[in-house]
Amino acid sequence: MGTKIFWIEGDGIGPEIWRAARPVINAALAAETSVVTLEWQELLAGEKAVREVGSPMPEATLNALRTADLAMKGPLGTPVGTGMRSLNVALRQGLDLYACIRPVRHFQGLETPVKHPERVNMVIFRENTEDVYAGVEFAALTPEARKLASFLREELGVTKVGDACAIGIKPMTEAGSKRLVRRALRYALDNKLPSLTLVHKGNIMKFTEGAFRQWGYDVAAQEFGDVTCTEKDMLPGRLVIKDRIADAMFQEALLRPEQYHVLATPNLNGDYISDALAAQVGGLGLAPGVNMSDTLAFYEATHGTAPTIAGQDKANPGSVILCGALMLEHIGQPGAAARIRQAVSKAIAAKAVTADLAPNVTGARVVGCQEFGEIIGSYL
Ligand code: NAI
C-alpha cells in the first residue's frame, strides 16, 4: 500500500539534507512493514521553482497541497525582489496551517546549558495564523500610521498613541484560539498525558491574550468536560488544564519542566518558547516540526537554509530525519518512528555527529551530512 507524500526540496542546504534523510525515513518504515510504503512526489518551490518554472511558489504546488493530506519540506529562503513577504508565511496562510506543533525532548549524550535536560518532554502547540504575525503593521511617520493614530485618539479616546508612533495590530479570535487549543487537547488526551498548559500574557493584554486563556478553558470545559479538570479541582485520571503567564512559563521551563507536558500558545509566545526549549535540550539543529490544517499535515525542518554552509556536506540532516519520525507516527507507524529516534540517540552516543552538534558532544568525531545520515541509518 503506497502512502502518497508530497515533498519540497528547499533552498540552500535543502538538497543535501534530503539526500541524507530520505533513505533513513524509507528504511525505518521498511524495517517495520513491507505492506506500507511511501510514494514521494516532488513539488517545486523556492529557488528551484524559479529556475524551472519562473515562480517561487507555483500555483501547481499550492493546488496539489490544497487537496493533500501529507507533505514535508526543506527550508525555503525568503525571496528577494518579489512581492512575496515569505514563502513559509504564504504557505501557512494559503493552506490555513493553523497549528504549529513542536515536540521537544532531550537526546542522551547531548550536552546542554541545563543540568537535567532529560526532564524536558513537552509538545508545543503554537497558533500559526493570528496575533501580531497577521502582518497588520504601519511604519512610523507614514500617512497610514498617522491616520490610524488620529482615529484612535479622536474616535476611541486613546491618549497614548502619538503622531510619531509605529503601530502594529494584534488580531485574535475565539474561533482561531479554540481550534488550536482543541487540537492540543485531543493530542494530550490521545497520548494520555497528565497536563495541558495555556501560555498567555493576559495580565497585560487582557482582551487578546487574556481571551486566549479564557477561550482555552472554555473549549476544555464545553467539549472535553468529562475528561479534563482544572488545577483547582485536580480530579484523578483527568487531563489537568493549567495556565501560566508567559514570563513565568519561561521560569517554569527551566526550574520545573517535568510538570509540563503540552503547551498551547498564541503565535508570538509559541515562537519564543519553541526555540528556547529546543536550545535548553541542546537540540536547535535537531528540532522537528509540523504545521497542520484540518486536512494537511505539513512537516518542516525548523531551521533555515544555512546559506554559508550550503553545498559543503556540513549540514545536519537531523531535523528532517526527526520530522520523518513524526510523520511516520502520524500515518500509524509508531514502531518506525521509534526506530528513527533510537537511531539518532545511538549516533549521538557513538559521538559521530555533524559540526553543529560537535561542541555539545564531548570527544565528538565530526562527520559530514551524508555520513551522519548513513550512521543513523545503520542503527535503525
Ligand atoms: P538558519 O537557520 O538558516 O541559520 C542559522 C545558523 O544555524 C547558521 O549558523 C547556520 O549555518 C546554522 N544551521 C541552520 N541549519 C543547520 C543545519 N541543518 N545544520 C547545521 N547548521 C545549521 O537561519 P538564518 O540564517 O536566519 O536564515 C537563512 C535563510 O533561511 C533566510 O532566507 C530565512 O528566511 C530562511 N529561513 C527559513 C526557514 C524555513 O524554511 N522554515 C526557517 C528559518 C529561516
XYZ file of C-alpha atoms and ligand atoms in Angstrom:
424
model
C 0.000 0.000 0.000
C 1.596 3.265 -1.091
C 1.071 6.366 1.052
C 1.463 9.435 -1.125
C 3.614 12.146 0.378
C 4.496 15.413 -1.326
C 7.920 16.879 -0.674
C 9.622 20.187 -1.337
C 13.400 20.045 -1.503
C 14.046 23.579 -0.238
C 16.855 26.056 -0.809
C 20.435 26.266 0.490
C 21.201 23.056 2.404
C 17.829 21.571 1.301
C 19.176 19.198 -1.392
C 21.907 17.673 0.781
C 19.772 17.184 3.888
C 17.110 15.426 1.797
C 19.735 13.175 0.168
C 20.815 12.107 3.644
C 17.353 11.985 5.257
C 15.044 10.280 2.798
C 16.840 6.912 2.782
C 16.661 6.866 6.599
C 12.908 7.516 6.612
C 12.262 4.883 3.929
C 14.484 2.321 5.654
C 12.830 2.851 9.061
C 9.448 2.153 7.537
C 10.735 -0.850 5.571
C 12.221 -2.308 8.764
C 8.733 -2.312 10.349
C 6.457 -3.277 7.496
C 6.554 -4.403 3.893
C 2.875 -3.528 3.461
C 3.076 0.267 3.720
C 5.490 2.211 1.524
C 5.933 5.925 0.889
C 5.284 7.314 -2.578
C 7.310 10.517 -2.640
C 6.090 13.113 -5.116
C 8.143 16.276 -5.536
C 6.595 19.734 -5.652
C 8.519 22.787 -6.748
C 9.017 25.824 -4.528
C 11.762 28.331 -3.807
C 14.833 28.826 -5.974
C 14.417 25.503 -7.784
C 10.911 26.553 -8.831
C 12.199 29.936 -10.030
C 14.819 28.133 -12.144
C 12.384 25.608 -13.599
C 9.085 27.465 -13.947
C 9.850 31.113 -13.171
C 7.933 31.475 -9.886
C 8.981 30.736 -6.276
C 5.551 29.392 -5.359
C 3.915 27.927 -8.480
C 0.135 27.645 -8.468
C 0.526 23.912 -9.259
C 2.330 23.446 -5.933
C -0.348 25.256 -3.968
C -3.097 23.365 -5.806
C -1.529 19.993 -5.038
C -1.112 20.935 -1.374
C -4.704 22.171 -1.095
C -6.003 18.631 -1.588
C -3.075 16.771 0.045
C -3.072 15.196 3.469
C 0.677 14.648 3.859
C 3.707 16.751 2.865
C 7.240 17.583 4.007
C 9.538 20.454 3.173
C 13.115 21.569 3.491
C 13.900 25.198 4.357
C 12.918 27.954 1.961
C 14.831 31.212 1.731
C 12.960 34.465 1.704
C 12.926 35.505 -1.966
C 14.472 38.888 -2.638
C 12.867 41.154 -5.183
C 9.431 39.523 -5.390
C 6.244 40.801 -3.834
C 6.130 37.784 -1.542
C 6.944 38.524 2.100
C 7.943 34.955 2.938
C 7.231 31.658 1.211
C 6.704 29.978 4.556
C 4.163 32.557 5.642
C 2.477 32.290 2.214
C 2.183 28.522 2.673
C 0.876 28.778 6.232
C -1.723 31.357 5.326
C -2.636 29.950 1.905
C -3.207 26.477 3.331
C -4.630 27.606 6.681
C -1.952 25.672 8.579
C -3.175 26.984 11.894
C -1.333 24.716 14.333
C 2.463 24.668 14.541
C 3.434 21.643 16.596
C 6.918 21.159 18.024
C 7.840 18.258 20.281
C 10.871 18.957 22.479
C 12.884 16.215 24.142
C 16.484 15.553 25.001
C 18.808 13.069 23.312
C 21.168 11.421 25.745
C 24.783 12.359 25.151
C 23.995 15.884 24.026
C 25.409 18.425 26.456
C 23.077 21.268 27.207
C 23.035 24.532 29.151
C 20.959 22.939 31.945
C 21.746 20.185 34.473
C 18.733 17.997 33.796
C 17.656 18.302 30.163
C 16.038 14.866 30.380
C 13.271 16.439 32.472
C 12.050 18.314 29.388
C 9.499 16.362 27.391
C 6.912 18.766 26.035
C 4.886 19.271 22.899
C 4.196 22.876 21.960
C 1.039 23.781 20.022
C 1.507 27.289 18.663
C -1.300 29.178 16.935
C 0.028 29.940 13.486
C -2.275 32.382 11.700
C -3.257 35.223 14.047
C -1.674 37.538 16.609
C 0.994 40.065 15.630
C 2.022 37.718 12.787
C -1.079 38.725 10.849
C 1.188 41.424 9.426
C -1.027 44.428 10.167
C 1.707 46.981 10.820
C 2.346 50.555 9.834
C 5.742 52.241 9.875
C 6.243 55.343 11.994
C 5.544 58.682 10.348
C 3.752 57.171 7.333
C 0.368 58.612 6.332
C -1.247 55.273 7.320
C 0.243 55.302 10.831
C -0.698 58.966 11.338
C -4.238 58.324 10.115
C -4.665 55.317 12.391
C -3.192 57.229 15.356
C -5.560 60.091 14.829
C -8.520 57.691 14.504
C -7.537 56.057 17.793
C -7.262 59.421 19.544
C -10.290 61.099 18.065
C -12.759 58.244 17.690
C -11.767 55.902 20.502
C -10.341 58.295 23.083
C -6.909 56.633 23.178
C -4.414 59.023 24.716
C -1.126 57.119 24.476
C -0.749 56.904 20.697
C 1.057 59.952 19.387
C 1.545 61.033 15.806
C 5.079 59.612 15.619
C 4.134 56.045 16.607
C 4.767 52.928 14.594
C 1.630 50.830 15.023
C 1.090 47.067 14.959
C -2.241 45.324 15.431
C -2.771 42.034 17.248
C -5.902 40.289 15.971
C -7.010 37.168 17.868
C -10.330 35.379 17.548
C -12.342 32.941 19.608
C -12.578 30.520 16.672
C -8.837 30.757 15.935
C -7.838 30.239 19.567
C -10.310 27.448 20.208
C -9.358 25.343 17.198
C -5.713 25.439 18.281
C -6.484 24.529 21.898
C -8.966 21.843 20.748
C -6.208 20.163 18.733
C -3.797 20.346 21.655
C -6.444 18.868 23.976
C -7.057 15.942 21.607
C -3.326 15.294 21.394
C -2.898 15.338 25.186
C -5.863 13.005 25.649
C -4.877 10.611 22.830
C -1.402 10.332 24.307
C -2.680 10.048 27.892
C -0.571 12.982 29.053
C -1.199 14.470 32.508
C -1.466 18.202 31.722
C -2.054 20.941 29.179
C -0.921 24.498 29.923
C -2.291 27.646 28.282
C 0.618 30.100 27.953
C -0.507 33.712 27.700
C 0.262 37.268 28.681
C -3.292 38.015 29.733
C -2.281 40.065 32.754
C -1.213 42.831 30.368
C -3.089 42.119 27.116
C -6.439 41.300 28.665
C -8.651 41.231 25.597
C -6.293 39.295 23.312
C -4.045 37.019 25.384
C -6.431 37.058 28.345
C -9.205 36.000 25.986
C -6.994 33.209 24.619
C -6.702 31.867 28.162
C -10.448 32.059 28.743
C -11.334 30.530 25.353
C -8.892 27.727 26.128
C -10.595 26.932 29.434
C -13.985 27.249 27.722
C -13.228 24.733 24.962
C -11.865 22.287 27.546
C -14.989 22.611 29.726
C -17.515 22.674 26.870
C -16.124 19.898 24.679
C -13.958 17.797 26.978
C -15.584 18.484 30.356
C -15.862 14.823 31.367
C -12.163 14.076 30.818
C -10.482 17.308 31.929
C -10.259 19.288 35.157
C -8.560 22.451 36.345
C -5.680 22.741 38.797
C -8.194 23.719 41.480
C -10.257 20.521 41.105
C -7.453 18.024 40.434
C -9.793 15.104 39.721
C -7.905 11.804 39.462
C -7.440 10.311 35.992
C -8.288 13.550 34.202
C -6.203 15.820 31.981
C -5.327 18.865 34.118
C -5.737 22.220 32.362
C -3.435 24.904 33.760
C -2.461 28.357 32.628
C 0.753 30.277 33.074
C 1.692 33.834 32.254
C 4.346 33.626 29.539
C 7.235 35.090 31.541
C 6.501 32.708 34.431
C 6.356 29.840 31.930
C 9.930 30.555 30.860
C 10.984 30.253 34.516
C 8.964 27.083 34.972
C 10.521 25.561 31.861
C 13.928 25.973 33.474
C 13.006 25.148 37.065
C 10.226 22.532 36.899
C 9.963 21.309 33.293
C 8.736 17.864 34.367
C 5.428 19.436 35.429
C 4.571 20.466 31.852
C 3.547 18.183 29.004
C 1.534 20.015 26.340
C 1.708 23.802 25.912
C -0.934 25.684 23.919
C 0.133 29.198 22.996
C -0.736 32.199 20.865
C 1.597 32.814 17.929
C 4.300 35.055 19.387
C 4.668 33.270 22.748
C 4.915 29.976 20.892
C 7.631 31.288 18.621
C 9.774 32.307 21.595
C 9.234 29.267 23.763
C 9.761 26.751 20.922
C 13.298 27.947 20.293
C 14.088 28.466 23.979
C 13.069 24.905 24.845
C 14.896 23.457 21.835
C 18.066 25.253 22.964
C 17.527 24.049 26.545
C 17.783 20.424 25.366
C 20.734 21.238 23.058
C 18.701 20.391 20.019
C 18.108 23.502 17.908
C 19.639 21.770 14.875
C 17.613 18.636 15.561
C 14.180 20.115 16.248
C 11.383 18.728 14.084
C 8.080 20.480 13.486
C 4.775 20.171 11.705
C 2.221 22.713 10.581
C -1.312 21.413 10.424
C -4.620 22.454 8.918
C -7.770 20.404 9.384
C -6.741 18.298 6.365
C -2.990 18.628 5.807
C -0.027 17.655 7.996
C 2.960 19.555 6.606
C 6.279 18.594 8.216
C 9.198 21.008 8.038
C 12.782 21.386 9.100
C 12.658 24.123 11.719
C 15.998 25.650 10.732
C 16.617 27.891 7.725
C 18.611 27.453 4.520
C 22.021 27.933 6.244
C 23.451 29.625 3.133
C 27.023 29.838 4.458
C 27.415 26.056 4.608
C 25.176 25.077 1.674
C 26.642 22.559 -0.764
C 29.569 21.688 1.549
C 28.235 18.466 3.081
C 28.346 20.098 6.526
C 24.639 20.444 7.302
C 22.856 18.413 9.945
C 20.002 16.409 8.381
C 18.596 15.553 11.842
C 15.653 17.923 11.767
C 14.257 16.432 8.537
C 15.001 12.900 9.757
C 13.108 13.543 13.005
C 10.286 15.169 11.014
C 10.144 11.800 9.288
C 9.621 10.137 12.671
C 6.732 12.486 13.463
C 5.220 11.824 10.048
C 5.514 8.043 10.440
C 3.772 8.268 13.800
C 1.006 10.294 12.166
C 0.412 7.635 9.484
C 0.122 4.930 12.134
C 3.693 3.631 12.162
C 4.918 4.370 15.708
C 7.410 1.488 15.534
C 9.203 3.055 12.566
C 9.176 6.424 14.352
C 10.714 4.881 17.488
C 13.423 3.262 15.344
C 14.413 6.661 13.973
C 14.577 8.292 17.410
C 16.617 5.434 18.832
C 18.962 5.527 15.850
C 19.550 9.277 16.318
C 20.243 8.633 20.034
C 22.721 5.895 19.164
C 24.520 8.053 16.596
C 24.920 10.765 19.246
C 26.050 8.203 21.834
C 28.632 6.961 19.295
C 29.881 10.573 19.149
C 29.823 10.737 15.353
C 27.975 13.995 14.689
C 27.819 16.942 12.307
C 29.845 20.070 13.063
C 26.926 21.993 14.578
C 26.395 19.299 17.237
C 30.090 18.618 17.908
C 30.566 21.408 20.511
C 27.805 19.693 22.554
C 29.280 16.194 22.416
C 32.489 15.512 24.387
C 35.071 13.703 22.245
C 32.999 14.092 19.087
C 34.196 12.971 15.665
C 32.819 15.438 13.108
C 31.168 13.763 10.132
C 29.510 15.205 7.037
C 25.822 15.421 6.277
C 25.734 12.293 4.141
C 27.777 10.213 6.574
C 25.655 11.313 9.541
C 22.578 10.088 7.659
C 24.319 6.784 6.895
C 25.357 6.327 10.530
C 21.807 6.950 11.715
C 20.578 4.522 9.052
C 22.980 1.860 10.318
C 21.358 1.966 13.783
C 17.756 1.577 12.606
P 19.388 29.450 9.567
O 18.616 28.508 10.403
O 19.487 29.146 8.119
O 20.881 29.559 10.141
C 21.185 29.929 11.493
C 22.515 29.256 11.895
O 22.306 27.852 12.084
C 23.606 29.373 10.841
O 24.837 29.446 11.516
C 23.507 28.060 10.078
O 24.710 27.683 9.450
C 23.103 27.086 11.181
N 22.275 25.961 10.697
C 20.959 26.025 10.340
N 20.532 24.819 9.958
C 21.566 23.978 10.101
C 21.730 22.575 9.863
N 20.718 21.807 9.434
N 22.939 22.041 10.087
C 23.960 22.793 10.537
N 23.875 24.109 10.780
C 22.681 24.693 10.563
O 18.742 30.896 9.811
P 19.012 32.285 9.056
O 20.453 32.426 8.733
O 18.350 33.295 9.902
O 18.174 32.235 7.703
C 18.700 31.864 6.420
C 17.536 31.787 5.429
O 16.642 30.736 5.823
C 16.684 33.065 5.335
O 16.350 33.279 3.977
C 15.449 32.731 6.135
O 14.334 33.445 5.689
C 15.299 31.240 5.870
N 14.575 30.510 6.927
C 13.692 29.559 6.522
C 13.016 28.789 7.450
C 12.083 27.734 6.958
O 12.015 27.464 5.779
N 11.315 27.118 7.833
C 13.207 28.977 8.902
C 14.216 29.977 9.219
C 14.849 30.724 8.250
